[in-house]
Coordinates of C-alpha atoms and ligand atoms in Angstrom, one line a residue:
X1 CA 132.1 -151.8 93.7
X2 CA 131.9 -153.1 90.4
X3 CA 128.9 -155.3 88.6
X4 CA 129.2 -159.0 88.3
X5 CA 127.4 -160.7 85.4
X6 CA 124.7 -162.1 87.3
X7 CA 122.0 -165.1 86.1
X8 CA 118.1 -163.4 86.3
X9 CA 115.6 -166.2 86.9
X10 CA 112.0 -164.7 86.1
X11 CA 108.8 -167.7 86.5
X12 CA 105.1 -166.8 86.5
X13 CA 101.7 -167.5 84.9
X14 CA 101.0 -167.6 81.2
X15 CA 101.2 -164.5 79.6
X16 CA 102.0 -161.9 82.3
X17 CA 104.7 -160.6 80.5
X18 CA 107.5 -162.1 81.4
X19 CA 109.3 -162.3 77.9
X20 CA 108.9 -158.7 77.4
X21 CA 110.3 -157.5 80.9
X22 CA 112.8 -160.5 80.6
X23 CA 114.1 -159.6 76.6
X24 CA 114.1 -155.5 77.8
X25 CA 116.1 -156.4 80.6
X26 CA 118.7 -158.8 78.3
X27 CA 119.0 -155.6 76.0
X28 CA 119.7 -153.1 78.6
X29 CA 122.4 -155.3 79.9
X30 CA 124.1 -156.8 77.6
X31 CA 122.9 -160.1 79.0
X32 CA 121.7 -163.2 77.1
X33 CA 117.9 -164.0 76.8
X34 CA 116.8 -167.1 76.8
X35 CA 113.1 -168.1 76.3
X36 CA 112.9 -171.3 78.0
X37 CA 109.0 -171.8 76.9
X38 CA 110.2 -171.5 73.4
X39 CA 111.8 -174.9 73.9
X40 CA 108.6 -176.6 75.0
X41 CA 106.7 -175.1 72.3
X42 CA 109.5 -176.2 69.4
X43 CA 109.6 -179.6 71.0
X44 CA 105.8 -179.9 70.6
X45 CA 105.6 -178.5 67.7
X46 CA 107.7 -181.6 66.7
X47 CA 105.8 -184.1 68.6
X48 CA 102.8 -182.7 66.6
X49 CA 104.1 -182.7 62.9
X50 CA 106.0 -186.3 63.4
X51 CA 102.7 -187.5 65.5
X52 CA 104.3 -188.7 68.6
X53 CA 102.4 -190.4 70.9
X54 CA 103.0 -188.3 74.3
X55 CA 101.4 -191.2 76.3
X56 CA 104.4 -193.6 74.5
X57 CA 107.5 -193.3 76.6
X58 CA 109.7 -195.0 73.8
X59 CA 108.1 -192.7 71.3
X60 CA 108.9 -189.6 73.4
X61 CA 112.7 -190.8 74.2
X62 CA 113.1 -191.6 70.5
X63 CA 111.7 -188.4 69.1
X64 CA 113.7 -186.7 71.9
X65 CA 116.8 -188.2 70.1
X66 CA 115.9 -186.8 67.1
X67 CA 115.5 -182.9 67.8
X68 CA 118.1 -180.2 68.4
X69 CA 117.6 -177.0 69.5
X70 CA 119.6 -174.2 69.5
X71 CA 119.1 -170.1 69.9
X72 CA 120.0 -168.0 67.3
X73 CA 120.0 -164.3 67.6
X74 CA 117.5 -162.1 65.2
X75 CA 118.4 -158.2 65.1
X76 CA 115.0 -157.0 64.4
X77 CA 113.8 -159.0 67.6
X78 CA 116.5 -158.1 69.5
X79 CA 115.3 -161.7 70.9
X80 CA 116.8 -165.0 69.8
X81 CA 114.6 -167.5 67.5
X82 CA 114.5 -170.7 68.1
X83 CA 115.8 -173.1 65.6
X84 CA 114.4 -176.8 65.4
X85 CA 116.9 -178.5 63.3
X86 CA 118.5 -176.1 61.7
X87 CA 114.6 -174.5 60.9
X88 CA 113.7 -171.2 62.5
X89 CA 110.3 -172.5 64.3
X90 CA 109.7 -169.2 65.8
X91 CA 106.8 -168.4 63.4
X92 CA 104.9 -171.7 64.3
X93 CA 105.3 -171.9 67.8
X94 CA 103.0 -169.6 68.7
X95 CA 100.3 -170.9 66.8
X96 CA 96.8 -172.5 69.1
X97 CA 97.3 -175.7 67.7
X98 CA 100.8 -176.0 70.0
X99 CA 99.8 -174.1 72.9
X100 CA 96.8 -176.4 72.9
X101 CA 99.6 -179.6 73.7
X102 CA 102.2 -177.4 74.9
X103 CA 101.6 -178.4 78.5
X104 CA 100.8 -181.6 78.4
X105 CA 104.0 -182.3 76.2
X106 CA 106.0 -179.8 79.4
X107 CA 104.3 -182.4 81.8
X108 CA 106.9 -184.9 80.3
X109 CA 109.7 -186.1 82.5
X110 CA 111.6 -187.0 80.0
X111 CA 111.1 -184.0 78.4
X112 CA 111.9 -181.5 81.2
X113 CA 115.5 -183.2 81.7
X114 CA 116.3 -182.8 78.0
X115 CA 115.5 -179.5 77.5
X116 CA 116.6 -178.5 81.6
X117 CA 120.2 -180.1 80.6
X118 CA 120.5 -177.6 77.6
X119 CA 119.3 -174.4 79.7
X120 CA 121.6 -175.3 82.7
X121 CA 124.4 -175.5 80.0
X122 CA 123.4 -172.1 78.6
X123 CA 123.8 -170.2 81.9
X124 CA 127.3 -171.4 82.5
X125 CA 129.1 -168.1 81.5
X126 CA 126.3 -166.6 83.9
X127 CA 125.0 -162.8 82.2
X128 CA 121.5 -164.6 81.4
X129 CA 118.0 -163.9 82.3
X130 CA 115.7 -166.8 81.6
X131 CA 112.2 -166.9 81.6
X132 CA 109.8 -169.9 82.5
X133 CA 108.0 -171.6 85.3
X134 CA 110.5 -173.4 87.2
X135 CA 114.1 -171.3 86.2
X136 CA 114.0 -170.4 90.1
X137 CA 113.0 -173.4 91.6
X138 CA 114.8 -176.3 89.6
X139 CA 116.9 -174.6 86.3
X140 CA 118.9 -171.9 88.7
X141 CA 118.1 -172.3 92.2
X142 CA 121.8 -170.1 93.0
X143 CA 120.2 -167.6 90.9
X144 CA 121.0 -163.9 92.1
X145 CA 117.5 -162.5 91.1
X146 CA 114.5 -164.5 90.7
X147 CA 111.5 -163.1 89.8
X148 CA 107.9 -164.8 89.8
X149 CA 105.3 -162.4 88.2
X150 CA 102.1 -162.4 87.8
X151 CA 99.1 -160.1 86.8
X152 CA 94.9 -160.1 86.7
X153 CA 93.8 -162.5 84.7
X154 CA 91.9 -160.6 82.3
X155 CA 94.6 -158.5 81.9
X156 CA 96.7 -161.0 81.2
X157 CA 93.7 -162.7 78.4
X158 CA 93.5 -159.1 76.6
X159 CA 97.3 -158.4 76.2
X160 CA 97.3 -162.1 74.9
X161 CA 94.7 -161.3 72.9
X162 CA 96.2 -158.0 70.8
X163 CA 99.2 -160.0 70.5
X164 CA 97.6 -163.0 68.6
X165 CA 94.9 -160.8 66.9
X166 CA 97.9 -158.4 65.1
X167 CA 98.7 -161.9 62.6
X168 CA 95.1 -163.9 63.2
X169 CA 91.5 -162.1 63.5
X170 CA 89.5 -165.2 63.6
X171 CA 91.3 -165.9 67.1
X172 CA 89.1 -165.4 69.8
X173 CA 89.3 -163.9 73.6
X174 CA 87.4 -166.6 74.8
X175 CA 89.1 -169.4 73.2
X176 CA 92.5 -167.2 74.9
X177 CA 91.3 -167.3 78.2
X178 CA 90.1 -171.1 78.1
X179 CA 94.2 -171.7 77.0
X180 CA 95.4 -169.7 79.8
X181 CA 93.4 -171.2 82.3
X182 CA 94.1 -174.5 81.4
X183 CA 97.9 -174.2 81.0
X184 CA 98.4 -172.5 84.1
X185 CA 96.3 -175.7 85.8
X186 CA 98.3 -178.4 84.4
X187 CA 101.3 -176.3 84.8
X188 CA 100.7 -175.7 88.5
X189 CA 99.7 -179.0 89.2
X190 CA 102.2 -181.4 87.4
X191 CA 104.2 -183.9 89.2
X192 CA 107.2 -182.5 87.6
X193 CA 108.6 -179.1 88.7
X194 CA 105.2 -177.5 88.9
X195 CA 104.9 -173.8 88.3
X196 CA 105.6 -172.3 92.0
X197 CA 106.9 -169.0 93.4
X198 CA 110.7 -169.9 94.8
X199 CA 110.5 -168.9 98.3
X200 CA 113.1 -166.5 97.0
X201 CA 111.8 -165.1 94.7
X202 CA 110.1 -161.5 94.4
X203 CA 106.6 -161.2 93.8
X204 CA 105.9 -159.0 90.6
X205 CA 102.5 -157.9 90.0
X206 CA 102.5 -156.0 86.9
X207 CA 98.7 -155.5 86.0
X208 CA 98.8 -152.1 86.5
X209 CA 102.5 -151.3 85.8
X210 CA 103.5 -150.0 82.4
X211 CA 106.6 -152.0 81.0
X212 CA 108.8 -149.0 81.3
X213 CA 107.8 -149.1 85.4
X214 CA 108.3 -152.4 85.5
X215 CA 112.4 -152.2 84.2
X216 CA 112.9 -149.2 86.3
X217 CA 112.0 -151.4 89.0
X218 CA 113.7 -154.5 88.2
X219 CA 116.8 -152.8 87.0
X220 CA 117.1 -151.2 90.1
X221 CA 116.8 -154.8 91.6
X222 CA 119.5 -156.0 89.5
X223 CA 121.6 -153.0 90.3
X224 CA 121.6 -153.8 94.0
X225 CA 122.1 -157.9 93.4
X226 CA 125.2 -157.5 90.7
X227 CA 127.0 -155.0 93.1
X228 CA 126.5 -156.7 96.4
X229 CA 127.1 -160.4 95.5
X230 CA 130.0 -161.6 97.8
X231 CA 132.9 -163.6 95.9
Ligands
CDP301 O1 102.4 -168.3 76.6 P1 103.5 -168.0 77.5 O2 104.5 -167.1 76.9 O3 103.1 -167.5 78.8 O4 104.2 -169.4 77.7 P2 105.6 -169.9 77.3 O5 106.6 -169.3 78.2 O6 105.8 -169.8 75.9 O7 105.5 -171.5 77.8 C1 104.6 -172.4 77.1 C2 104.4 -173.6 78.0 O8 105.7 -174.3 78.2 C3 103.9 -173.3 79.4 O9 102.5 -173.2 79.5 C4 104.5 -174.5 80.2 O10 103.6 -175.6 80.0 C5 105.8 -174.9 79.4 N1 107.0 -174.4 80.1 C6 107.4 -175.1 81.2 O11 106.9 -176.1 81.6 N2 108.6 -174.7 81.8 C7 109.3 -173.7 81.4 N3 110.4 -173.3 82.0 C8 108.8 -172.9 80.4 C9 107.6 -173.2 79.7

């Protein structure tokens, strides 16, 4: 029996960890990672410096026109950045000002094709985990191993927190868990591919699992999916 390059399709809440178990599992394997939040967030935070008006369909299909993405690999991360333009965004993404309008800007139709196209495209050679909200429900649905994880939410507000805190102390936990809650509602309840659990997909709660628990698990997961897939 040998192992196939599989595609790993891991959805879930904001902030439950999925980018960490998801770039762990990329190194361990060889496999690409692609963050496919990192693409809303670069896409807003061009809607946000050029002041598109989200409401504007023309506005959002011509701005659309005028942005491209593309991954490219940092060692240090052992994660790919996200270039806008040719301009490594990854140090502005994360900022409150986009996830404030990240969601709404995710809500987009027009949006979600454009940036769907370019992921579906990325997982052609297959050896990919991807981490979102709809990777096993709309991006992948053949995917061999979805995910959909999920954790308490104040757990999931504190690890938020030490991450921001580390490169901004006037961020607050309250203002974290007001950004949580709300992203999770609008991403739950959109019109387009809301944030569900594939019916597919294994539930992963991870609030009390440390991160080298959680790939033990996984890996094991991917172990039996790469060596049983028929073809
Ligand atoms: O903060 P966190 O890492 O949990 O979120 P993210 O993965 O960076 O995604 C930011 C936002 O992008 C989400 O809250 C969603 O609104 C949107 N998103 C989406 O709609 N579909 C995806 N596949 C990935 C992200």
């Amino acid at each position: 029996m040998s192992a196939h390059k599989i595609i790993i399709a891991i959805d879930g809440y904001s902030s439950c960890g999925k980018s960490t178990l998801a770039r762990e599992l990329a190194v361990k394997l060889g496999y690409n990672y692609i963050d496919s939040g990192a693409m809303y967030r670069a896409i807003t935070l061009y809607f946000l410096r050029n002041s598109v008006d989200f409401d504007n369909p023309e506005a959002v299909s011509r701005a659309l026109a005028d942005i491209n993405l593309s991954f490219v690999f940092n060692e240090h991360r052992q994660a790919s950045d996200i270039y806008l333009n040719d301009e490594d965004a990854e140090p502005y993404i994360r900022e409150m000002l986009v996830s404030e309008k990240v969601s709404q800007v995710a809500a987009i139709k027009a949006v979600r094709t454009f940036a769907v196209a370019q992921q579906q495209q990325m997982g052609t050679g297959k050896g990919i985990v991807m981490d979102g909200r709809d990777i096993g429900t709309t991006v992948f649905p053949a995917a061999e191993l979805k995910l959909f994880m999920t954790a308490a939410p104040e757990v999931r507000v504190m690890r938020r927190f030490k991450e921001l805190y580390a490169t901004n102390h006037a961020i607050t936990i309250e203002e974290i868990r007001h950004n949580l809650e709300l992203r999770d509602y609008i991403d739950a309840t959109r019109e387009e591919s809301p944030l569900r659990q594939a019916t597919d997909a294994i539930l992963l709660d991870n609030s009390n699992l440390s991160r080298e628990e959680q790939l033990e698990l996984v890996l094991e997961l991917v172990k039996d999916r790469a060596t049983n897939r028929l073809n």
